[in-house]
Coordinates of C-alpha atoms in Angstrom, one line a residue:
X7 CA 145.2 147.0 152.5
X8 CA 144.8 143.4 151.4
X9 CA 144.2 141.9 147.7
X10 CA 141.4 141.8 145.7
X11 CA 140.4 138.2 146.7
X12 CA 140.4 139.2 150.6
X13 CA 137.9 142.5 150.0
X14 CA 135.9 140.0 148.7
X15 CA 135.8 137.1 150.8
X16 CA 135.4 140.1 153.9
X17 CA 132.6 141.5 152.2
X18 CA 130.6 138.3 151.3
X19 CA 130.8 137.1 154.8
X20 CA 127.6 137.4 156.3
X21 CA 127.2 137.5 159.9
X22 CA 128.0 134.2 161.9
X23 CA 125.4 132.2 162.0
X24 CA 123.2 133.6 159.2
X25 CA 122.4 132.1 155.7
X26 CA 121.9 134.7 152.9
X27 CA 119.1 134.2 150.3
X28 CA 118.3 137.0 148.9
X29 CA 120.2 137.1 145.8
X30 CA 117.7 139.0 143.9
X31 CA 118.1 142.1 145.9
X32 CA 122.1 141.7 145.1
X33 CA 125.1 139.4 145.4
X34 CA 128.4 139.5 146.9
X35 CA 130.8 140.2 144.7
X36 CA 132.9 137.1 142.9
X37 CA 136.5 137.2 144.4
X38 CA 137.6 137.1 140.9
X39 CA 135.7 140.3 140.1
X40 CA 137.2 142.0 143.3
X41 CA 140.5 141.3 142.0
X42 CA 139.5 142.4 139.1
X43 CA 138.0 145.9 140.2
X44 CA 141.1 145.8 142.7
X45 CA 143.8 146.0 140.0
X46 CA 142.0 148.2 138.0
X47 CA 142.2 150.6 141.2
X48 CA 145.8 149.9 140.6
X49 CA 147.1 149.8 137.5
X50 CA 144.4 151.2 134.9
X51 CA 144.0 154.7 136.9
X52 CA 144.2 157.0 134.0
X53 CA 141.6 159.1 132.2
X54 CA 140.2 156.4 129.5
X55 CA 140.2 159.7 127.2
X56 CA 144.3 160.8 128.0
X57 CA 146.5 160.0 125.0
X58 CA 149.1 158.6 127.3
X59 CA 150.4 155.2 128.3
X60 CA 148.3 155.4 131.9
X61 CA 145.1 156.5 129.3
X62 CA 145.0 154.2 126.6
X63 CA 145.9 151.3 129.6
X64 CA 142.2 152.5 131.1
X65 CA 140.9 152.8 127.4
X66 CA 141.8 149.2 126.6
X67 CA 140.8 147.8 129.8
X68 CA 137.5 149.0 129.3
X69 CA 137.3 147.7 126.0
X70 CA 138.0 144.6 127.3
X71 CA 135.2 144.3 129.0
X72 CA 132.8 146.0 126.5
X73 CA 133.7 142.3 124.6
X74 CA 132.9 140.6 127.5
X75 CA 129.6 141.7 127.9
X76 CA 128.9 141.6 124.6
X77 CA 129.6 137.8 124.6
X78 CA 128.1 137.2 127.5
X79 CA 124.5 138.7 125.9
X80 CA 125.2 137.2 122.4
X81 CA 125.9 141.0 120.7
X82 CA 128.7 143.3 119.3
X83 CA 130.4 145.0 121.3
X84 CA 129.8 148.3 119.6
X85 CA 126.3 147.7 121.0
X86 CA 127.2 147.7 124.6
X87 CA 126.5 151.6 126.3
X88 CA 127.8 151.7 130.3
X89 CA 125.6 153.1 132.5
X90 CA 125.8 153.8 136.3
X91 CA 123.2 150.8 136.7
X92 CA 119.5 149.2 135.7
X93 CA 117.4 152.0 136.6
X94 CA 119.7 154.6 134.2
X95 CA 119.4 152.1 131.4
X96 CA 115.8 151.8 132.0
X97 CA 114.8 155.4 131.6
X98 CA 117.2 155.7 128.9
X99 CA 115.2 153.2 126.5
X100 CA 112.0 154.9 127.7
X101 CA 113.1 158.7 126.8
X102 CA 115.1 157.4 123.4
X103 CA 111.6 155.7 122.3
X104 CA 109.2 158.8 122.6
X105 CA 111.5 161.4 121.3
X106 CA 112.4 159.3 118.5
X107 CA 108.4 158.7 117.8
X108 CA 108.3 162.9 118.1
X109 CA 112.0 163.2 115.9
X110 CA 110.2 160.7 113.3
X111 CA 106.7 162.3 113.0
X112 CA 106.4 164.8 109.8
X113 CA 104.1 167.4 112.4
X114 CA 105.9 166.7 115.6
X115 CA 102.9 169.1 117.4
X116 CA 100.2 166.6 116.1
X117 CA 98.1 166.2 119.4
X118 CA 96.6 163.4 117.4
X119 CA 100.2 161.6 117.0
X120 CA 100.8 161.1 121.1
X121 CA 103.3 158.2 121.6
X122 CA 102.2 155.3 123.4
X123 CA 104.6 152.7 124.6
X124 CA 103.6 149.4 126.7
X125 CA 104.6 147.6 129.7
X126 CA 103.0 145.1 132.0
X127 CA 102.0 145.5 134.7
X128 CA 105.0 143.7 137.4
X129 CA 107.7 145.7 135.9
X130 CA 110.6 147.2 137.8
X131 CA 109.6 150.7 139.3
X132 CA 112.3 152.2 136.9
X133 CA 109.9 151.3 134.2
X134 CA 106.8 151.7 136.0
X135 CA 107.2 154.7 137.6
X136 CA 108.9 157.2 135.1
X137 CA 105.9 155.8 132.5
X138 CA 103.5 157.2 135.7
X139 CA 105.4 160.4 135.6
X140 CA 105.5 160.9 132.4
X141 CA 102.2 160.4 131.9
X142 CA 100.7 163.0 134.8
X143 CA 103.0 165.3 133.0
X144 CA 101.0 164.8 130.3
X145 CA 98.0 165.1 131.6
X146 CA 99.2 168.1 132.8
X147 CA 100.8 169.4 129.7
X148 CA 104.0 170.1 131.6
X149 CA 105.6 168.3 129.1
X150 CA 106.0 169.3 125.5
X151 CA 106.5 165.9 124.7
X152 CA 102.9 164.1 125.5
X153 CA 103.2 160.2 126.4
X154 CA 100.6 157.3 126.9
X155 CA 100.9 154.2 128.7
X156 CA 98.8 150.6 129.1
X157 CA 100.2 148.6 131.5
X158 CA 99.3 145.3 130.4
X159 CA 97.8 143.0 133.7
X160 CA 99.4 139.1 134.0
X161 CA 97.1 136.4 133.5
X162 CA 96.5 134.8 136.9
X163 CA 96.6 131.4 135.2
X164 CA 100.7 132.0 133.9
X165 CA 101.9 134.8 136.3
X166 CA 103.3 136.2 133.0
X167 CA 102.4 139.0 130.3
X168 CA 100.8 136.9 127.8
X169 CA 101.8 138.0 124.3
X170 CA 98.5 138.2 122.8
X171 CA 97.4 140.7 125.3
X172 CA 100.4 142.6 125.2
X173 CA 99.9 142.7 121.2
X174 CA 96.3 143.2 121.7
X175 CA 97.4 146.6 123.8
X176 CA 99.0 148.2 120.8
X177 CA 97.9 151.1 119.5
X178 CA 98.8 152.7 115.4
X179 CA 101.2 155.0 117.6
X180 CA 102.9 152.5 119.9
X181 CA 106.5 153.1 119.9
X182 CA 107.8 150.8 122.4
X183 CA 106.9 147.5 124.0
X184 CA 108.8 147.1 127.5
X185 CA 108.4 143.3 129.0
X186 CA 111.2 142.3 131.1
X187 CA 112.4 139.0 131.0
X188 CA 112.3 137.5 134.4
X189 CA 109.9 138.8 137.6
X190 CA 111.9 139.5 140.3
X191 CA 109.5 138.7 142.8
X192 CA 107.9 135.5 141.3
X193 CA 110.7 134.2 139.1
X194 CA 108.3 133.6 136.2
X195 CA 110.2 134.3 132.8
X196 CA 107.8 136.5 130.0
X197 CA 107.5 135.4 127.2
X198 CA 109.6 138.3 125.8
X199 CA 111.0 135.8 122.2
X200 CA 107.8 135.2 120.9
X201 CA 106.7 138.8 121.5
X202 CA 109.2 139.9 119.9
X203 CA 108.8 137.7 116.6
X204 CA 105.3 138.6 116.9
X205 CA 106.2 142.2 117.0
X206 CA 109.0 142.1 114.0
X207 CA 106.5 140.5 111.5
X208 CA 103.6 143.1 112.6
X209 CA 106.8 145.9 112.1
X210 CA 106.8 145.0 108.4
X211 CA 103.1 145.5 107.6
X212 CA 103.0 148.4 110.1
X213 CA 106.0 150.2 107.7
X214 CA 103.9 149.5 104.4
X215 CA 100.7 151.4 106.5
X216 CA 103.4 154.4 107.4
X217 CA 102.8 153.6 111.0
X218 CA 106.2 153.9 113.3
X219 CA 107.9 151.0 114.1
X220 CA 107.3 149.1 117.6
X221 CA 110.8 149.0 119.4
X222 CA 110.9 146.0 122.0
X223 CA 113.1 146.1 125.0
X224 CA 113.7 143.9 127.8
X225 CA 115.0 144.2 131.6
X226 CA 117.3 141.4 132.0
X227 CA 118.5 142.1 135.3
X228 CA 117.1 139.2 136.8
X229 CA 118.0 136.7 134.5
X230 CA 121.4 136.7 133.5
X231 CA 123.6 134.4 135.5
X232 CA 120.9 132.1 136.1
X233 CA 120.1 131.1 132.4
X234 CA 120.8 131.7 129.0
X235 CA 120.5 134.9 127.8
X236 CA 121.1 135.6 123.7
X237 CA 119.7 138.9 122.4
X238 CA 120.0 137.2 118.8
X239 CA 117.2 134.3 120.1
X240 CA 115.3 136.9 122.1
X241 CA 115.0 139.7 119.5
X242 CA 114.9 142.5 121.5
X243 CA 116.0 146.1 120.8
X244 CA 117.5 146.9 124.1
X245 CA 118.2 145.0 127.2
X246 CA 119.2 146.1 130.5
X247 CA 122.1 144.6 132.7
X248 CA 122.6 144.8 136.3
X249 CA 125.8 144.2 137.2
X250 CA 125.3 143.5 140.9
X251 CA 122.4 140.5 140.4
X252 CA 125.4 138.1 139.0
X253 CA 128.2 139.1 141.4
X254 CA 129.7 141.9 139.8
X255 CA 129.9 145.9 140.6
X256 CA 126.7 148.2 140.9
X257 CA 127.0 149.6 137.9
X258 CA 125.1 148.5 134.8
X259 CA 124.9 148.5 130.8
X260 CA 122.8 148.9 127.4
X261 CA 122.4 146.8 124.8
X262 CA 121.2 148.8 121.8
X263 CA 121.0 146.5 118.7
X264 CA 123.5 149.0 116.8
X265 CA 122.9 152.4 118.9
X266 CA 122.1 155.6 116.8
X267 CA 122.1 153.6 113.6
X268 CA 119.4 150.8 113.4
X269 CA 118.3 151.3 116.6
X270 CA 117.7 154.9 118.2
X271 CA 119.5 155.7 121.1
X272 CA 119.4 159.5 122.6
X273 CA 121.3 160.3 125.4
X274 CA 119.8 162.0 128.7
X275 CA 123.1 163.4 129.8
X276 CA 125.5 165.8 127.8
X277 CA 129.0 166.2 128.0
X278 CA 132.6 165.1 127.3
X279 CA 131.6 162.5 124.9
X280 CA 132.8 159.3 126.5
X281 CA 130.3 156.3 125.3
X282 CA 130.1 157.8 121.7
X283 CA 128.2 160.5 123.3
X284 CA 125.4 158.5 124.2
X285 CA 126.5 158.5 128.2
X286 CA 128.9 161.1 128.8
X287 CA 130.8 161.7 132.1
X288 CA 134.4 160.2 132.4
X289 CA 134.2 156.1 133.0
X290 CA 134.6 154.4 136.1
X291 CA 137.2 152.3 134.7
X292 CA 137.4 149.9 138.2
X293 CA 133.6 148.7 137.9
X294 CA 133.8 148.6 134.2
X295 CA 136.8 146.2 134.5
X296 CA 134.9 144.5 137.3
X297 CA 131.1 144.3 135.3
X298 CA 133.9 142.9 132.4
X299 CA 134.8 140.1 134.6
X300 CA 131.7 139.1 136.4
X301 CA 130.5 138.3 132.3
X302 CA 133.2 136.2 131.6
X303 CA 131.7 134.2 134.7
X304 CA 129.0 134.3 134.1
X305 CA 129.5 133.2 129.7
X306 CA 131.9 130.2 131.0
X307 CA 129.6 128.8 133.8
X308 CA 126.0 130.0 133.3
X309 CA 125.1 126.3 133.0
X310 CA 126.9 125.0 136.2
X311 CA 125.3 128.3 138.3
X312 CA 121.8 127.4 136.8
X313 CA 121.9 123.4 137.6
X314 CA 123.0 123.9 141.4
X315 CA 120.7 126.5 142.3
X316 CA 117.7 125.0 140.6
X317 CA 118.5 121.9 143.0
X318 CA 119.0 123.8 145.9
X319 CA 115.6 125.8 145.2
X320 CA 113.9 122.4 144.4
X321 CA 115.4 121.2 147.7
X322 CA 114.3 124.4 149.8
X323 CA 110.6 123.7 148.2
X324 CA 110.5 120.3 149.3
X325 CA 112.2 120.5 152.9
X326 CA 109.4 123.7 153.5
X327 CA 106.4 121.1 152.3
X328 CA 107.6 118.2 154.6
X329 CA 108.3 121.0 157.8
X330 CA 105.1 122.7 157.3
X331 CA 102.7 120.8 155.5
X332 CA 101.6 120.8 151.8
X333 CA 98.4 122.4 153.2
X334 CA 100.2 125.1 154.6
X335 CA 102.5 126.5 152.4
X336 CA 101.6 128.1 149.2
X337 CA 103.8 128.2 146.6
X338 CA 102.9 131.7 145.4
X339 CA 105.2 131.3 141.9
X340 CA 104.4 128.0 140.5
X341 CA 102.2 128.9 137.8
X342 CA 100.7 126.0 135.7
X343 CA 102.9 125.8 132.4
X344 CA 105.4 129.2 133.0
X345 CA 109.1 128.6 133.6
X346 CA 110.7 129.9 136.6
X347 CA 114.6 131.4 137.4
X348 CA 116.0 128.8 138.9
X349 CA 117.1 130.3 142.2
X350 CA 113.6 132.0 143.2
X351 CA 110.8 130.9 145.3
X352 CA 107.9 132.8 146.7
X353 CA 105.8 131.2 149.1
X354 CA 103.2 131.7 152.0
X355 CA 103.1 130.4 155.3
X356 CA 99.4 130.1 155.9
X357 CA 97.9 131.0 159.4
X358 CA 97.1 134.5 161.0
X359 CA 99.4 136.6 162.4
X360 CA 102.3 135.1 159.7
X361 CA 102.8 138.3 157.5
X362 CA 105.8 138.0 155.6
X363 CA 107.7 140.8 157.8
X364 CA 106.6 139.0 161.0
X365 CA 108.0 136.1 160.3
X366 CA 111.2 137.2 159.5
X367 CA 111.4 139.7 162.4
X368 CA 111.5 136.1 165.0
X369 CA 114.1 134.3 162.3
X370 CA 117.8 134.4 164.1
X371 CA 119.0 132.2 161.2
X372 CA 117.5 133.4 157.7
X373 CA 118.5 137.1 155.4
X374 CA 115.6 137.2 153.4
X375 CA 112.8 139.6 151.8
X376 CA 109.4 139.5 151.6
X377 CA 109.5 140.6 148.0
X378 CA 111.3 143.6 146.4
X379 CA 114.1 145.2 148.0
X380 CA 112.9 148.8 146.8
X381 CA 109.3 147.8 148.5
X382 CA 111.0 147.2 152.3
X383 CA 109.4 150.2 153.6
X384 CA 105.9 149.3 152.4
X385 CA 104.9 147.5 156.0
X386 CA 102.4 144.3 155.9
X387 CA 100.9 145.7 152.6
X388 CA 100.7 142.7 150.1
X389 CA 102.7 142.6 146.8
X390 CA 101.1 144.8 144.3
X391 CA 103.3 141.8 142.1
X392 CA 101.8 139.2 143.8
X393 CA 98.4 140.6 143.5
X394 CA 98.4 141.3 140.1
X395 CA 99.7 137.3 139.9
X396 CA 96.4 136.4 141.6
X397 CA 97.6 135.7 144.8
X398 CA 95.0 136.0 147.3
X399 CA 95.2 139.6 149.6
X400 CA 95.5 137.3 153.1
X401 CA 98.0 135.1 151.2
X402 CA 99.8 137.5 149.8
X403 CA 100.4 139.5 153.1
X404 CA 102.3 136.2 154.2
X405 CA 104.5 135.9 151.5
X406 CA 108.3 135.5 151.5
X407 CA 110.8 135.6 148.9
X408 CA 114.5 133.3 149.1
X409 CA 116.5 133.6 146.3
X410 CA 119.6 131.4 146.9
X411 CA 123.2 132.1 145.1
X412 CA 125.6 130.3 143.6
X413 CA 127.1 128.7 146.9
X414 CA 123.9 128.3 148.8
X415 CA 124.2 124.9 150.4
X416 CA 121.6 122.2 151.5
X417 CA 122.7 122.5 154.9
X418 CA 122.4 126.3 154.5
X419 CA 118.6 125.1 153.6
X420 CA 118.1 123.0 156.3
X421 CA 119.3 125.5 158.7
X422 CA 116.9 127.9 157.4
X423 CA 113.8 125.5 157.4
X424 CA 114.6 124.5 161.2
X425 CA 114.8 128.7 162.0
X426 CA 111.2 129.3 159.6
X427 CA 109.8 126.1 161.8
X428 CA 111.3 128.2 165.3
X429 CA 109.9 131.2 164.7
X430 CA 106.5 130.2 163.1
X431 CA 106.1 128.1 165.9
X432 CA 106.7 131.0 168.5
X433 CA 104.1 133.2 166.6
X434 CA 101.7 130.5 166.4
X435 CA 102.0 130.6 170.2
X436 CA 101.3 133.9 171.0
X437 CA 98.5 133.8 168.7
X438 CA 96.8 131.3 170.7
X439 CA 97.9 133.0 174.2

């Protein structure tokens, strides 16, 4: 077998010919991070939790990278948590928030004292769904533990969750706030810092009243790697990170601003009690050591990753308005006055018979989505995301979403441009024939 560095340069070769944008679906993993999940393979085999040298090698490696990822999100590293990925993280936050609500209430049967948590409405379905679920089960009573949910709709204008409708949605019971940071499919970043101070100075007078404090948390997963990312600035709770959206393993990890002691954090799995019992089950040392490397990346060279793609994106948008036409493409996340990731664009071809899916069916050239790659096996049904954003149904249906990496190229953009131009032009002809 060959080293770290080859694995990785094999897997991030795409197929000859092709150019890869869809970077917020995942990314190849860093050679570096190879090498580093490679030698952990190796050398750090042992139980973390063994007492022996071949232990305590796997119990240190791992602590390594707990300070990694810590520095890379501007924490402790006694508030990192592993987790198998974004989605576990997710629910985690969720379940911690209304059981502590329940844990915190002096008549934990009061039908009158349901906990209520918020989100918006273009959150991840790891959010959005288990809230749905939890929910129905409510409705149901199949639950012991009732929840509500508002799902707080964007404002057309911004793309984003504006803060004073988010506050607006809170109720004397909230017990969470869930915003994430970054939209996967429109790149628009929430305003998730001033929510947060909003939500701190409401916390104090909520306290004097006896009403539970509002926990905030945020899904990073799209953001780190492409901007800064300080959970002392943001002032969030928890945050979610993904290691396989900045070139590192899929697995993923939980910042809890001090887990179990100012912040409430119960665990959905039981067991050996690896992860100060909060996530049991014996740790896969390799993608630890991995996620560890991908954050020290990502902490020495966020700047340089977020100026190149920004002017490779800017460059894609321009080159697709002087192919096409201003008049016929829509830039479906340019939102007057929101900030943007800067790898992401989300735009529509305009012209029947150009649904997102079509149009990528006739490119021999392009890797792309048409939005979320949890969504693929929706067909030409428009973007709930997009919707909710304001888009137009017809326009939405056309939409297409490149999200370029860190060694996406101009030539890779004007490659892609010239296949778009190819196969638009083929499905304009059969519409007219």
């Amino acid at each position: 077998m060959g080293t770290g560095t080859e694995l990785a340069e094999a897997q991030c070769n795409v197929p000859e010919g092709r150019v890869y944008l869809d970077h917020n679906a995942t990314t190849p993993l860093a050679p570096e991070v190879a090498q580093a999940v490679w030698d952990a393979m190796h050398h750090a085999w042992g139980n973390p939790s063994s007492s022996h040298p071949a232990g305590r090698n796997a119990k240190e490696l791992i602590g390594r990278a707990r300070e990694s990822l810590a520095k890379m999100v501007g924490g402790r590293s006694e508030d990192i948590i592993f987790t198998s990925g974004g989605t576990e993280a997710n629910n985690m936050v969720i379940h911690t928030a209304h059981r502590h609500f329940y844990e915190s209430q002096s008549r934990p049967g009061d039908s009158q004292k349901m906990p209520h948590i918020v989100t918006s409405s273009v959150e991840h379905d790891s959010v959005r769904l288990l809230l749905e679920q939890l929910v129905k089960e409510s409705l149901a009573e199949l639950v012991s533990c009732f929840v509500e949910a508002t799902f707080v709709a964007v404002s057309p204008q911004s793309g984003r969750a504006e803060v004073d409708d988010v506050l607006a949605a809170i109720r004397p019971a909230t017990c969470l706030v869930s915003i994430m940071l970054a939209n996967n499919e429109t790149g628009v970043i929430m305003p998730v810092m001033e929510l947060s101070q909003r939500i701190r100075a409401l916390n104090v007078q909520r306290v004097a009243e006896g009403l539970p404090r509002i926990l905030v948390h945020t899904d990073a997963a799209q953001m780190i790697g492409k901007g800064q990312v300080d959970v002392q600035e943001l002032g969030v709770d928890y945050l979610t990170i993904v290691g396989h959206k900045f070139y590192g393993p899929r697995i993923g990890a939980l910042y809890v601003r001090g887990p179990g002691t100012t912040t409430p954090l119960h665990p959905m799995l039981f067991g050996g009690g690896q992860e100060r019992s909060f996530r049991p089950g014996t740790e896969n040392t390799a993608m630890i050591a991995g996620l560890g490397q991908a954050a020290e990346l990502v902490s020495k060279n966020w700047e340089a990753y977020e100026a190149h793609m920004r002017d490779i994106r800017d460059y894609l948008e321009a080159r697709l308005e002087a192919s096409f036409g201003k008049q016929r493409i829509h830039l479906n996340s340019h939102f007057a006055g929101s900030k943007r990731l800067c790898n992401t664009s989300n735009f529509s071809i305009l012209g029947p018979g150009l649904q997102g899916r079509r149009v990528l069916s006739h490119c021999r050239t392009l890797l792309a989505s048409v939005g979320a790659a949890c969504h693929s096996e929706k067909g030409d049904r428009p973007s709930s995301i997009l919707l909710s954003c304001g888009i137009p149904y017809d326009v939405a249906q056309n939409a297409l979403r490149l999200s370029v990496g860190r060694d996406t190229t101009r030539a890779d953009v004007d490659l892609v441009v010239q296949d778009l131009s190819q196969a638009v032009a083929q499905l304009d002809h059969n519409q007219a024939s």
